Amino acid sequence: MTFSDNTLNDSKIFLSNSSNAVAKTSVVGYYLRRFIIHFDKLTFSEATGVYEAFQRYYEEWSKNTKFMNTQEVNLDDWEEALASLKESIKISQEANDNVCLQHALSWLYRLTTVNEDKLIIHCILKSSELTLSYTASLGLQTFGQYECLHTGRTYAIFETLTKSDMINCQHNYKDLISNTYSMKSSLWQLYGKTEMSSLWSQLLLYLNIDSSSPSKAFYGEGFCLAVCNIANHLLIQGEYSLVACVLDFAKRRFPNEPNSHIWMLCENLFVFTRSLHHEKWIEAESAAQKITVVDKWEGYLRLAEVYFYKQDYTEADNCINTVLNQYENDNTYKFSDRYYYVRAKILKAEIQFASSYPDSVPAGIITILNNCLIEAQTSQLDYQSALIHLHIANIMLLIGLTGQALRVLDRCLVQILGHGGCFDRARATLLYVKCLVADSHKSAENERKEIILNSAKLLERVKSNFEKVEAYSRMKDVLYLQAQLYHSINMKTERNKCALEYRLLDEEHVSKNVYTLVKYL
């Protein structure tokens, strides 16, 4: 390569070195030559502007790399993208180029939050008029996502996605078909129907989208999301070896960004969940920090969960307040995803209760949970609603309202047993057993013994579910309770068997949080 006189000598030495040679006819060679030519044509002020822009870019990149933390991006200030887009819109309007204008508009509603819904609707309608079917379908999917985050009207969201499906099928838009399937899977997951979520993900995986090559499918973002949804479903069912296999497939199929972020999040959720069940707080906290890099709010919630179980309630509360403050006070980004908000409020109530009990019960704790329940039900977050009912029932049990606790459990057990993972099913059943036993004092002696015996047998299923997810500390809680129940009805053989199993398990897995049976759900 030839260099002009004002080219830096260091660059000449680097590029002419035999170990770092760049061929003139290579892609890199052409790029460097064009770069040098254009840079030489810049005036001093223009060259200074380029240098300052690159300096800002480098400092931001260096900061993110050093601290491994996500940074809030102010889209109105964000490396001249919106300014360029506005210039494109202006030129399109001057040239009366409606096609270019619609493509620019489809980018505009992604880069701004001002009148986002109106921009999307206008783009959909105008694209349909101009027969820009791809842009119209993409707009429908974006509007479905917007409705999910802002309005929560389930029927309207699925109706919008159905319209996108019709366009995709008519024109065989493989990537958009894949995206629609993955969006439906995510929506069912959001609304607490994990089996439906898994079904839609499996349909996407089995769907052969490439009609020209029947042996090949379209491996895009939607496919990666479906694979990770399956992995998450297997995770809550305690199928850890299968999770590892599915994640290994995702890593090999999607090694590069941005799709790699999807399986990175899934992989760290896997590590986090297993570490939390094993009570390995350091590993769980490390996994939560990594989750924060990919998904900031999910990471904060997971960090709060770790601190909560290790009984560091102050740090747990700080993490929760970060999420709540973002939801309640940030008007720039309009953080309105109620899913995170509801989960944060549930954890907030758990922290308040666990940090006070058994010395006292926080005043108004039931009211806090009821307000959270209204928020969840408004957004059709059925599974989160069921979990809130569980927490309300648990508090009622601990303050002696056993009859009311059983009535509350009747509202949520079907949802949790039908769509929950092994851990949540075990927690729900364990709470049901505790409520039954506590309420049995109202019954006659013989009837009470029958209730206790049936409850002790029901705990076998609870123990199996905790064992499957390797929650050994919770297994010991079940064995302890079983032994106490058998002892109360004078079944010494069964009591001794439970005591022996408890001792063997305790020798292998020492509990770090000994209060889970008493004040944790």
Short mmCIF file of C-alpha atoms in Angstrom, two decimals:
data_model
loop_
_atom_site.label_atom_id
_atom_site.label_comp_id
_atom_site.label_asym_id
_atom_site.label_seq_id
_atom_site.Cartn_x
_atom_site.Cartn_y
_atom_site.Cartn_z
CA MET A 1 0.00 0.00 0.00
CA THR A 2 1.14 3.52 -0.71
CA PHE A 3 0.94 6.24 1.89
CA SER A 4 0.77 9.99 1.61
CA ASP A 5 3.33 12.17 3.38
CA ASN A 6 1.00 13.11 6.22
CA THR A 7 0.26 9.50 7.14
CA LEU A 8 1.59 8.56 10.55
CA ASN A 9 4.92 6.76 10.51
CA ASP A 10 3.71 4.33 13.14
CA SER A 11 0.93 3.24 10.83
CA LYS A 12 3.43 2.70 7.99
CA ILE A 13 5.64 0.50 10.18
CA PHE A 14 2.64 -1.50 11.48
CA LEU A 15 1.11 -2.14 8.07
CA SER A 16 4.39 -2.84 6.28
CA ASN A 17 5.53 -5.34 8.91
CA SER A 18 5.63 -8.83 7.40
CA SER A 19 3.61 -10.34 10.24
CA ASN A 20 0.87 -7.72 9.88
CA ALA A 21 0.80 -7.21 6.13
CA VAL A 22 -2.43 -6.06 4.49
CA ALA A 23 -2.92 -6.92 0.84
CA LYS A 24 -3.92 -3.99 -1.38
CA THR A 25 -6.65 -6.02 -3.04
CA SER A 26 -8.16 -7.33 0.19
CA VAL A 27 -11.37 -5.98 1.75
CA VAL A 28 -9.34 -4.46 4.60
CA GLY A 29 -6.91 -2.95 2.11
CA TYR A 30 -9.67 -1.26 0.13
CA TYR A 31 -11.25 -0.01 3.35
CA LEU A 32 -8.00 1.45 4.69
CA ARG A 33 -7.21 3.13 1.38
CA ARG A 34 -10.65 4.76 1.21
CA PHE A 35 -10.35 5.80 4.85
CA ILE A 36 -6.98 7.46 4.29
CA ILE A 37 -8.20 9.28 1.15
CA HIS A 38 -11.32 10.64 2.83
CA PHE A 39 -9.43 11.59 5.99
CA ASP A 40 -6.84 13.53 3.99
CA LYS A 41 -9.65 15.59 2.43
CA LEU A 42 -10.99 16.74 5.80
CA THR A 43 -10.34 20.27 7.01
CA PHE A 44 -8.66 20.79 10.36
CA SER A 45 -11.96 21.50 12.16
CA GLU A 46 -13.60 18.42 10.57
CA ALA A 47 -10.65 16.22 11.55
CA THR A 48 -10.88 17.58 15.10
CA GLY A 49 -14.59 16.73 15.20
CA VAL A 50 -13.91 13.15 14.08
CA TYR A 51 -11.20 12.79 16.71
CA GLU A 52 -13.44 14.11 19.51
CA ALA A 53 -16.33 11.85 18.45
CA PHE A 54 -14.02 8.82 18.43
CA GLN A 55 -12.60 9.84 21.81
CA ARG A 56 -16.11 9.96 23.32
CA TYR A 57 -16.93 6.58 21.79
CA TYR A 58 -13.73 5.04 23.14
CA GLU A 59 -14.25 6.42 26.65
CA GLU A 60 -17.78 5.01 26.83
CA TRP A 61 -16.61 1.63 25.51
CA SER A 62 -13.69 1.56 27.93
CA LYS A 63 -15.97 2.41 30.87
CA ASN A 64 -18.42 -0.37 30.02
CA THR A 65 -15.63 -2.89 29.56
CA LYS A 66 -13.93 -1.96 32.83
CA PHE A 67 -16.95 -2.10 35.09
CA MET A 68 -18.95 -4.75 33.19
CA ASN A 69 -22.14 -2.83 33.82
CA THR A 70 -24.93 -1.77 31.52
CA GLN A 71 -25.40 1.93 31.01
CA GLU A 72 -28.62 3.76 30.39
CA VAL A 73 -28.75 5.06 26.85
CA ASN A 74 -30.48 8.38 26.32
CA LEU A 75 -31.86 7.84 22.84
CA ASP A 76 -32.30 11.57 22.19
CA ASP A 77 -28.53 12.10 22.76
CA TRP A 78 -27.19 8.83 21.27
CA GLU A 79 -22.58 8.05 18.38
CA GLU A 80 -25.95 11.15 15.73
CA ALA A 81 -28.49 8.32 14.80
CA LEU A 82 -31.66 10.31 15.44
CA ALA A 83 -30.25 13.40 13.70
CA SER A 84 -29.34 11.31 10.66
CA LEU A 85 -32.79 9.80 10.61
CA LYS A 86 -34.47 13.20 10.76
CA GLU A 87 -32.30 14.31 7.85
CA SER A 88 -33.38 11.23 5.92
CA ILE A 89 -37.03 12.05 6.60
CA LYS A 90 -36.51 15.64 5.45
CA ILE A 91 -34.87 14.58 2.20
CA SER A 92 -37.60 11.97 1.58
CA GLN A 93 -40.29 14.58 2.04
CA GLU A 94 -38.54 17.01 -0.32
CA ALA A 95 -38.18 14.27 -2.96
CA ASN A 96 -41.74 13.06 -2.33
CA ASP A 97 -40.33 9.54 -1.85
CA ASN A 98 -43.02 7.81 0.22
CA VAL A 99 -41.27 4.43 0.22
CA CYS A 100 -38.09 5.83 1.72
CA LEU A 101 -40.20 7.87 4.12
CA GLN A 102 -41.93 4.77 5.49
CA HIS A 103 -38.63 2.96 5.99
CA ALA A 104 -37.36 6.00 7.88
CA LEU A 105 -40.55 6.08 9.95
CA SER A 106 -40.09 2.42 10.88
CA TRP A 107 -36.73 3.42 12.38
CA LEU A 108 -38.10 6.56 14.01
CA TYR A 109 -40.50 4.75 16.34
CA ARG A 110 -37.60 2.58 17.46
CA LEU A 111 -35.38 5.54 18.33
CA THR A 112 -37.88 7.76 20.13
CA THR A 113 -40.52 7.33 22.82
CA VAL A 114 -42.51 10.47 21.90
CA ASN A 115 -45.94 9.49 20.51
CA GLU A 116 -44.57 6.03 19.85
CA ASP A 117 -48.00 4.40 19.44
CA LYS A 118 -49.19 7.01 16.93
CA LEU A 119 -45.99 6.67 14.89
CA ILE A 120 -46.35 2.89 14.72
CA ILE A 121 -50.02 3.03 13.70
CA HIS A 122 -49.29 5.64 11.02
CA CYS A 123 -46.43 3.54 9.68
CA ILE A 124 -48.63 0.42 9.51
CA LEU A 125 -51.47 2.18 7.69
CA LYS A 126 -49.24 4.02 5.22
CA SER A 127 -47.13 0.91 4.53
CA SER A 128 -50.29 -1.04 3.74
CA GLU A 129 -51.37 1.67 1.29
CA LEU A 130 -48.00 1.55 -0.45
CA THR A 131 -48.02 -2.30 -0.43
CA LEU A 132 -44.88 -2.34 1.73
CA SER A 133 -45.96 -5.63 3.27
CA TYR A 134 -42.72 -6.35 5.13
CA THR A 135 -42.67 -2.95 6.82
CA ALA A 136 -46.37 -3.27 7.67
CA SER A 137 -45.90 -6.72 9.24
CA LEU A 138 -42.87 -5.54 11.19
CA GLY A 139 -44.90 -2.59 12.44
CA LEU A 140 -47.70 -4.88 13.58
CA GLN A 141 -45.24 -6.98 15.59
CA THR A 142 -43.74 -3.85 17.14
CA PHE A 143 -47.21 -2.57 18.01
CA GLY A 144 -48.02 -5.92 19.63
CA GLN A 145 -44.94 -5.52 21.80
CA TYR A 146 -45.93 -1.94 22.62
CA GLU A 147 -49.42 -3.04 23.66
CA CYS A 148 -47.93 -5.72 25.89
CA LEU A 149 -45.78 -3.22 27.76
CA HIS A 150 -48.30 -0.39 27.98
CA THR A 151 -51.93 -1.53 27.77
CA GLY A 152 -51.83 -5.21 28.77
CA ARG A 153 -54.97 -6.04 26.71
CA THR A 154 -54.28 -9.68 25.94
CA TYR A 155 -56.92 -10.19 23.26
CA ALA A 156 -55.77 -7.08 21.36
CA ILE A 157 -52.12 -8.20 21.40
CA PHE A 158 -52.83 -11.62 19.93
CA GLU A 159 -55.22 -10.08 17.39
CA THR A 160 -52.45 -7.75 16.24
CA LEU A 161 -49.98 -10.63 15.89
CA THR A 162 -52.58 -12.62 13.91
CA LYS A 163 -52.71 -9.81 11.35
CA SER A 164 -48.93 -10.02 11.07
CA ASP A 165 -49.22 -13.80 10.61
CA MET A 166 -51.53 -13.32 7.62
CA ILE A 167 -49.07 -11.00 5.86
CA ASN A 168 -46.11 -13.27 6.65
CA CYS A 169 -47.82 -16.35 5.25
CA GLN A 170 -48.88 -14.54 2.09
CA HIS A 171 -45.35 -13.38 1.33
CA ASN A 172 -43.34 -16.13 3.07
CA TYR A 173 -41.35 -13.76 5.29
CA LYS A 174 -39.30 -16.39 7.08
CA ASP A 175 -37.69 -14.14 9.67
CA LEU A 176 -40.99 -12.48 10.62
CA ILE A 177 -42.78 -15.83 10.89
CA SER A 178 -40.05 -16.97 13.25
CA ASN A 179 -40.33 -13.74 15.26
CA THR A 180 -44.11 -14.08 15.61
CA TYR A 181 -43.83 -17.60 17.03
CA SER A 182 -41.19 -16.50 19.52
CA MET A 183 -43.26 -13.44 20.52
CA LYS A 184 -46.30 -15.63 21.20
CA SER A 185 -44.14 -17.96 23.27
CA SER A 186 -42.83 -15.00 25.27
CA LEU A 187 -46.33 -13.61 25.76
CA TRP A 188 -47.63 -16.90 27.15
CA GLN A 189 -44.59 -16.99 29.44
CA LEU A 190 -45.34 -13.45 30.61
CA TYR A 191 -48.95 -14.33 31.35
CA GLY A 192 -47.91 -17.34 33.37
CA LYS A 193 -48.88 -20.13 30.94
CA THR A 194 -45.54 -21.93 30.75
CA GLU A 195 -46.91 -25.00 28.97
CA MET A 196 -48.34 -22.84 26.16
CA SER A 197 -45.05 -20.97 25.98
CA SER A 198 -43.16 -24.22 25.59
CA LEU A 199 -45.64 -25.41 22.93
CA TRP A 200 -45.14 -22.32 20.74
CA SER A 201 -41.38 -22.62 21.07
CA GLN A 202 -41.51 -26.26 20.01
CA LEU A 203 -43.74 -25.38 17.05
CA LEU A 204 -41.10 -22.90 15.90
CA LEU A 205 -38.34 -25.46 16.26
CA TYR A 206 -40.29 -28.03 14.25
CA LEU A 207 -41.42 -25.54 11.63
CA ASN A 208 -39.46 -25.86 8.40
CA ILE A 209 -39.54 -22.30 7.12
CA ASP A 210 -37.24 -22.55 4.11
CA SER A 211 -39.45 -24.01 1.36
CA SER A 212 -36.69 -23.88 -1.26
CA SER A 213 -34.41 -26.13 0.80
CA PRO A 214 -36.55 -28.58 2.80
CA SER A 215 -33.55 -29.86 4.72
CA LYS A 216 -32.73 -26.45 6.16
CA ALA A 217 -34.60 -24.05 8.43
CA PHE A 218 -34.26 -20.34 9.13
CA TYR A 219 -31.89 -19.84 12.04
CA GLY A 220 -32.54 -16.28 13.17
CA GLU A 221 -33.26 -14.45 16.40
CA GLY A 222 -36.65 -16.11 16.79
CA PHE A 223 -35.11 -19.56 16.55
CA CYS A 224 -32.55 -18.66 19.22
CA LEU A 225 -35.30 -17.34 21.49
CA ALA A 226 -37.27 -20.57 21.02
CA VAL A 227 -34.27 -22.71 21.93
CA CYS A 228 -33.65 -20.66 25.08
CA ASN A 229 -37.35 -20.75 26.02
CA ILE A 230 -37.18 -24.54 25.89
CA ALA A 231 -34.05 -24.44 28.05
CA ASN A 232 -35.80 -22.23 30.60
CA HIS A 233 -38.81 -24.55 30.65
CA LEU A 234 -36.53 -27.54 31.27
CA LEU A 235 -34.76 -25.53 33.98
CA ILE A 236 -37.85 -25.01 36.11
CA GLN A 237 -38.66 -28.72 35.73
CA GLY A 238 -35.25 -29.63 37.15
CA GLU A 239 -33.94 -31.26 33.94
CA TYR A 240 -30.46 -29.82 34.38
CA SER A 241 -28.62 -32.21 32.06
CA LEU A 242 -31.06 -31.45 29.24
CA VAL A 243 -30.67 -27.72 29.88
CA ALA A 244 -26.91 -28.06 29.43
CA CYS A 245 -27.43 -29.92 26.12
CA VAL A 246 -29.85 -27.31 24.76
CA LEU A 247 -27.56 -24.45 25.76
CA ASP A 248 -24.61 -26.18 24.13
CA PHE A 249 -26.60 -26.34 20.89
CA ALA A 250 -27.47 -22.63 21.18
CA LYS A 251 -23.81 -21.72 21.73
CA ARG A 252 -22.69 -23.61 18.64
CA ARG A 253 -25.51 -22.29 16.47
CA PHE A 254 -25.34 -18.64 17.63
CA PRO A 255 -21.75 -17.83 18.63
CA ASN A 256 -21.89 -14.13 17.72
CA GLU A 257 -23.71 -11.01 18.89
CA PRO A 258 -26.49 -9.99 19.19
CA ASN A 259 -28.11 -13.44 19.36
CA SER A 260 -25.41 -14.69 21.71
CA HIS A 261 -26.84 -12.37 24.39
CA ILE A 262 -30.00 -14.48 24.47
CA TRP A 263 -28.28 -17.73 25.42
CA MET A 264 -25.87 -15.87 27.72
CA LEU A 265 -28.87 -14.68 29.74
CA CYS A 266 -30.33 -18.18 29.74
CA GLU A 267 -27.02 -19.76 30.75
CA ASN A 268 -26.52 -17.38 33.67
CA LEU A 269 -30.11 -17.96 34.81
CA PHE A 270 -29.28 -21.68 34.85
CA VAL A 271 -26.13 -21.13 36.92
CA PHE A 272 -27.97 -18.72 39.22
CA THR A 273 -30.92 -21.03 39.88
CA ARG A 274 -28.78 -24.06 40.60
CA SER A 275 -26.41 -22.10 42.84
CA LEU A 276 -29.31 -20.58 44.75
CA HIS A 277 -30.82 -24.01 45.42
CA HIS A 278 -27.39 -25.24 46.55
CA GLU A 279 -27.07 -22.15 48.81
CA LYS A 280 -23.82 -21.20 47.10
CA TRP A 281 -24.28 -17.48 47.57
CA ILE A 282 -21.02 -16.35 45.95
CA GLU A 283 -21.68 -18.29 42.73
CA ALA A 284 -25.30 -17.13 42.64
CA GLU A 285 -24.29 -13.50 43.16
CA SER A 286 -21.68 -13.77 40.42
CA ALA A 287 -24.26 -15.17 38.01
CA ALA A 288 -26.68 -12.37 38.94
CA GLN A 289 -23.98 -9.77 38.20
CA LYS A 290 -23.50 -11.32 34.76
CA ILE A 291 -27.25 -11.27 34.17
CA THR A 292 -27.16 -7.53 34.93
CA VAL A 293 -24.83 -7.00 31.95
CA VAL A 294 -27.38 -8.55 29.56
CA ASP A 295 -30.64 -7.59 31.30
CA LYS A 296 -30.22 -4.90 33.95
CA TRP A 297 -33.59 -5.20 35.70
CA GLU A 298 -33.61 -8.99 35.73
CA GLY A 299 -30.12 -8.84 37.22
CA TYR A 300 -31.17 -6.51 40.02
CA LEU A 301 -34.11 -8.76 40.91
CA ARG A 302 -31.86 -11.81 41.01
CA LEU A 303 -29.32 -9.99 43.16
CA ALA A 304 -32.10 -9.06 45.56
CA GLU A 305 -33.15 -12.71 45.69
CA VAL A 306 -29.63 -13.82 46.64
CA TYR A 307 -29.32 -11.22 49.39
CA PHE A 308 -32.81 -12.09 50.63
CA TYR A 309 -32.01 -15.77 51.12
CA LYS A 310 -28.60 -15.07 52.66
CA GLN A 311 -30.47 -12.74 55.06
CA ASP A 312 -28.72 -9.56 53.95
CA TYR A 313 -31.99 -7.66 53.92
CA THR A 314 -30.46 -4.18 53.59
CA GLU A 315 -28.68 -4.99 50.33
CA ALA A 316 -31.74 -6.84 49.05
CA ASP A 317 -33.88 -3.79 49.74
CA ASN A 318 -31.40 -1.52 47.95
CA CYS A 319 -31.59 -3.65 44.79
CA ILE A 320 -35.38 -3.68 44.89
CA ASN A 321 -35.56 0.09 45.40
CA THR A 322 -33.40 0.59 42.30
CA VAL A 323 -36.00 -1.21 40.19
CA LEU A 324 -38.97 0.48 41.85
CA ASN A 325 -37.45 3.95 41.53
CA GLN A 326 -36.80 3.37 37.84
CA TYR A 327 -40.40 2.31 37.29
CA GLU A 328 -41.98 5.09 39.33
CA ASN A 329 -39.74 8.09 38.59
CA ASP A 330 -38.12 7.69 35.16
CA ASN A 331 -40.07 9.64 32.53
CA THR A 332 -37.33 9.61 29.90
CA TYR A 333 -37.41 5.96 28.96
CA LYS A 334 -40.96 5.27 30.21
CA PHE A 335 -40.05 2.09 32.03
CA SER A 336 -43.51 0.55 32.11
CA ASP A 337 -42.89 -3.17 32.08
CA ARG A 338 -45.17 -4.18 34.94
CA TYR A 339 -43.73 -7.67 35.02
CA TYR A 340 -40.53 -6.44 36.67
CA TYR A 341 -42.47 -4.01 38.83
CA VAL A 342 -44.80 -6.70 40.22
CA ARG A 343 -41.91 -9.08 40.90
CA ALA A 344 -40.05 -6.28 42.69
CA LYS A 345 -43.09 -5.49 44.86
CA ILE A 346 -43.46 -9.16 45.82
CA LEU A 347 -39.81 -9.34 46.87
CA LYS A 348 -40.19 -6.04 48.74
CA ALA A 349 -43.05 -7.51 50.79
CA GLU A 350 -41.06 -10.71 51.43
CA ILE A 351 -38.08 -8.70 52.68
CA GLN A 352 -40.22 -6.61 55.01
CA PHE A 353 -41.88 -9.68 56.47
CA ALA A 354 -38.76 -11.86 56.83
CA SER A 355 -36.73 -9.05 58.43
CA SER A 356 -39.40 -8.54 61.11
CA TYR A 357 -40.82 -12.00 61.82
CA PRO A 358 -41.09 -13.65 64.37
CA ASP A 359 -40.57 -10.59 66.60
CA SER A 360 -43.37 -8.74 64.83
CA VAL A 361 -45.47 -8.69 61.68
CA PRO A 362 -45.08 -5.52 59.58
CA ALA A 363 -48.17 -3.34 59.72
CA GLY A 364 -50.13 -3.30 56.47
CA ILE A 365 -48.21 -6.17 54.86
CA ILE A 366 -51.45 -7.76 53.61
CA THR A 367 -52.52 -4.41 52.16
CA ILE A 368 -49.20 -4.11 50.30
CA LEU A 369 -49.66 -7.55 48.78
CA ASN A 370 -53.29 -6.85 47.88
CA ASN A 371 -52.27 -3.67 46.05
CA CYS A 372 -49.61 -5.65 44.22
CA LEU A 373 -52.26 -8.26 43.37
CA ILE A 374 -54.44 -5.60 41.74
CA GLU A 375 -51.47 -4.46 39.66
CA ALA A 376 -50.77 -8.04 38.53
CA GLN A 377 -54.38 -8.81 37.69
CA THR A 378 -54.73 -5.57 35.72
CA SER A 379 -51.85 -6.72 33.49
CA GLN A 380 -53.14 -10.33 33.26
CA LEU A 381 -50.01 -11.61 35.00
CA ASP A 382 -51.81 -14.74 36.18
CA TYR A 383 -48.81 -16.61 37.52
CA GLN A 384 -47.56 -13.63 39.49
CA SER A 385 -51.09 -13.24 40.88
CA ALA A 386 -50.97 -16.85 42.03
CA LEU A 387 -47.62 -16.29 43.75
CA ILE A 388 -49.02 -13.23 45.54
CA HIS A 389 -51.90 -15.37 46.79
CA LEU A 390 -49.32 -17.84 48.11
CA HIS A 391 -47.55 -15.11 50.07
CA ILE A 392 -50.83 -13.80 51.47
CA ALA A 393 -51.78 -17.34 52.57
CA ASN A 394 -48.35 -17.82 54.17
CA ILE A 395 -48.70 -14.64 56.23
CA MET A 396 -52.23 -15.58 57.28
CA LEU A 397 -50.96 -18.98 58.42
CA LEU A 398 -48.18 -17.43 60.51
CA ILE A 399 -50.54 -15.01 62.24
CA GLY A 400 -53.00 -17.80 63.02
CA LEU A 401 -55.70 -17.27 60.38
CA THR A 402 -55.54 -20.86 59.10
CA GLY A 403 -59.08 -21.06 57.70
CA GLN A 404 -58.63 -17.88 55.64
CA ALA A 405 -55.23 -19.15 54.46
CA LEU A 406 -56.82 -22.33 53.06
CA ARG A 407 -59.47 -20.29 51.24
CA VAL A 408 -56.78 -18.10 49.66
CA LEU A 409 -54.86 -21.20 48.57
CA ASP A 410 -57.93 -22.49 46.74
CA ARG A 411 -57.60 -19.51 44.37
CA CYS A 412 -54.04 -20.19 43.29
CA LEU A 413 -53.10 -23.86 43.65
CA VAL A 414 -54.50 -24.93 40.26
CA GLN A 415 -52.51 -22.22 38.46
CA ILE A 416 -49.25 -23.10 40.21
CA LEU A 417 -49.62 -26.87 39.98
CA GLY A 418 -50.59 -26.57 36.31
CA HIS A 419 -47.96 -24.10 35.13
CA GLY A 420 -45.31 -23.83 37.83
CA GLY A 421 -41.94 -25.53 37.97
CA CYS A 422 -40.92 -28.18 40.47
CA PHE A 423 -39.71 -25.65 43.05
CA ASP A 424 -42.89 -23.56 43.05
CA ARG A 425 -45.11 -26.65 43.03
CA ALA A 426 -43.23 -27.97 46.04
CA ARG A 427 -43.50 -24.65 47.90
CA ALA A 428 -47.22 -24.39 47.21
CA THR A 429 -47.92 -27.97 48.30
CA LEU A 430 -45.78 -27.56 51.42
CA LEU A 431 -47.73 -24.45 52.39
CA TYR A 432 -50.99 -26.30 51.79
CA VAL A 433 -49.85 -29.11 54.11
CA LYS A 434 -48.86 -26.65 56.83
CA CYS A 435 -52.25 -24.93 56.58
CA LEU A 436 -54.10 -28.26 56.72
CA VAL A 437 -52.21 -29.40 59.81
CA ALA A 438 -52.56 -26.02 61.54
CA ASP A 439 -56.29 -25.97 60.86
CA SER A 440 -56.82 -29.58 61.97
CA HIS A 441 -57.13 -28.57 65.65
CA LYS A 442 -60.76 -27.76 64.90
CA SER A 443 -61.47 -31.40 63.99
CA ALA A 444 -62.18 -34.42 66.20
CA GLU A 445 -59.23 -36.52 67.39
CA ASN A 446 -59.62 -39.41 64.92
CA GLU A 447 -60.29 -37.05 62.02
CA ARG A 448 -57.27 -34.95 62.97
CA LYS A 449 -54.99 -38.02 62.95
CA GLU A 450 -56.27 -38.88 59.47
CA ILE A 451 -55.51 -35.37 58.24
CA ILE A 452 -51.98 -35.48 59.70
CA LEU A 453 -51.27 -38.92 58.19
CA ASN A 454 -52.45 -37.83 54.73
CA SER A 455 -50.42 -34.64 55.04
CA ALA A 456 -47.26 -36.58 55.92
CA LYS A 457 -47.76 -38.78 52.85
CA LEU A 458 -48.36 -35.74 50.65
CA LEU A 459 -44.98 -34.39 51.74
CA GLU A 460 -43.32 -37.25 49.82
CA ARG A 461 -44.31 -35.52 46.59
CA VAL A 462 -42.98 -32.23 47.93
CA LYS A 463 -39.68 -33.85 48.84
CA SER A 464 -39.36 -35.38 45.35
CA ASN A 465 -39.89 -32.00 43.67
CA PHE A 466 -37.31 -30.29 45.88
CA GLU A 467 -34.89 -33.14 45.21
CA LYS A 468 -35.32 -32.83 41.46
CA VAL A 469 -34.20 -29.19 41.50
CA GLU A 470 -31.46 -30.03 44.03
CA ALA A 471 -32.92 -27.77 46.74
CA TYR A 472 -31.44 -29.93 49.48
CA SER A 473 -32.01 -27.42 52.28
CA ARG A 474 -35.73 -27.39 51.51
CA MET A 475 -35.69 -31.20 51.40
CA LYS A 476 -34.46 -31.17 54.99
CA ASP A 477 -37.32 -28.84 55.92
CA VAL A 478 -39.77 -31.40 54.54
CA LEU A 479 -38.09 -34.30 56.36
CA TYR A 480 -38.13 -32.37 59.63
CA LEU A 481 -41.83 -31.60 59.25
CA GLN A 482 -42.58 -35.20 58.27
CA ALA A 483 -40.80 -36.52 61.35
CA GLN A 484 -42.77 -34.15 63.57
CA LEU A 485 -46.07 -35.20 62.00
CA TYR A 486 -45.35 -38.92 62.36
CA HIS A 487 -44.24 -38.33 65.95
CA SER A 488 -47.51 -36.52 66.76
CA ILE A 489 -49.56 -39.59 65.72
CA ASN A 490 -47.12 -42.06 67.33
CA MET A 491 -45.79 -43.62 64.10
CA LYS A 492 -42.25 -44.15 65.41
CA THR A 493 -40.89 -46.28 62.55
CA GLU A 494 -41.77 -43.68 59.92
CA ARG A 495 -40.51 -40.92 62.23
CA ASN A 496 -37.14 -42.62 62.66
CA LYS A 497 -36.83 -43.21 58.93
CA CYS A 498 -37.33 -39.50 58.25
CA ALA A 499 -34.88 -38.58 61.02
CA LEU A 500 -32.20 -40.87 59.57
CA GLU A 501 -32.68 -39.48 56.06
CA TYR A 502 -32.45 -35.96 57.49
CA ARG A 503 -29.19 -36.74 59.29
CA LEU A 504 -27.57 -38.28 56.20
CA LEU A 505 -28.64 -35.36 54.05
CA ASP A 506 -27.43 -32.84 56.62
CA GLU A 507 -23.97 -34.42 56.69
CA GLU A 508 -23.66 -33.99 52.93
CA HIS A 509 -25.41 -30.61 52.55
CA VAL A 510 -25.13 -28.27 55.53
CA SER A 511 -27.87 -25.61 55.53
CA LYS A 512 -26.77 -21.97 55.54
CA ASN A 513 -30.25 -20.53 56.02
CA VAL A 514 -32.02 -22.43 58.80
CA TYR A 515 -35.17 -20.28 58.82
CA THR A 516 -36.71 -21.33 55.49
CA LEU A 517 -39.38 -23.54 57.06
CA VAL A 518 -40.35 -20.93 59.64
CA LYS A 519 -40.68 -17.63 57.75
CA TYR A 520 -39.92 -18.19 54.05
CA LEU A 521 -42.43 -19.37 51.50
#
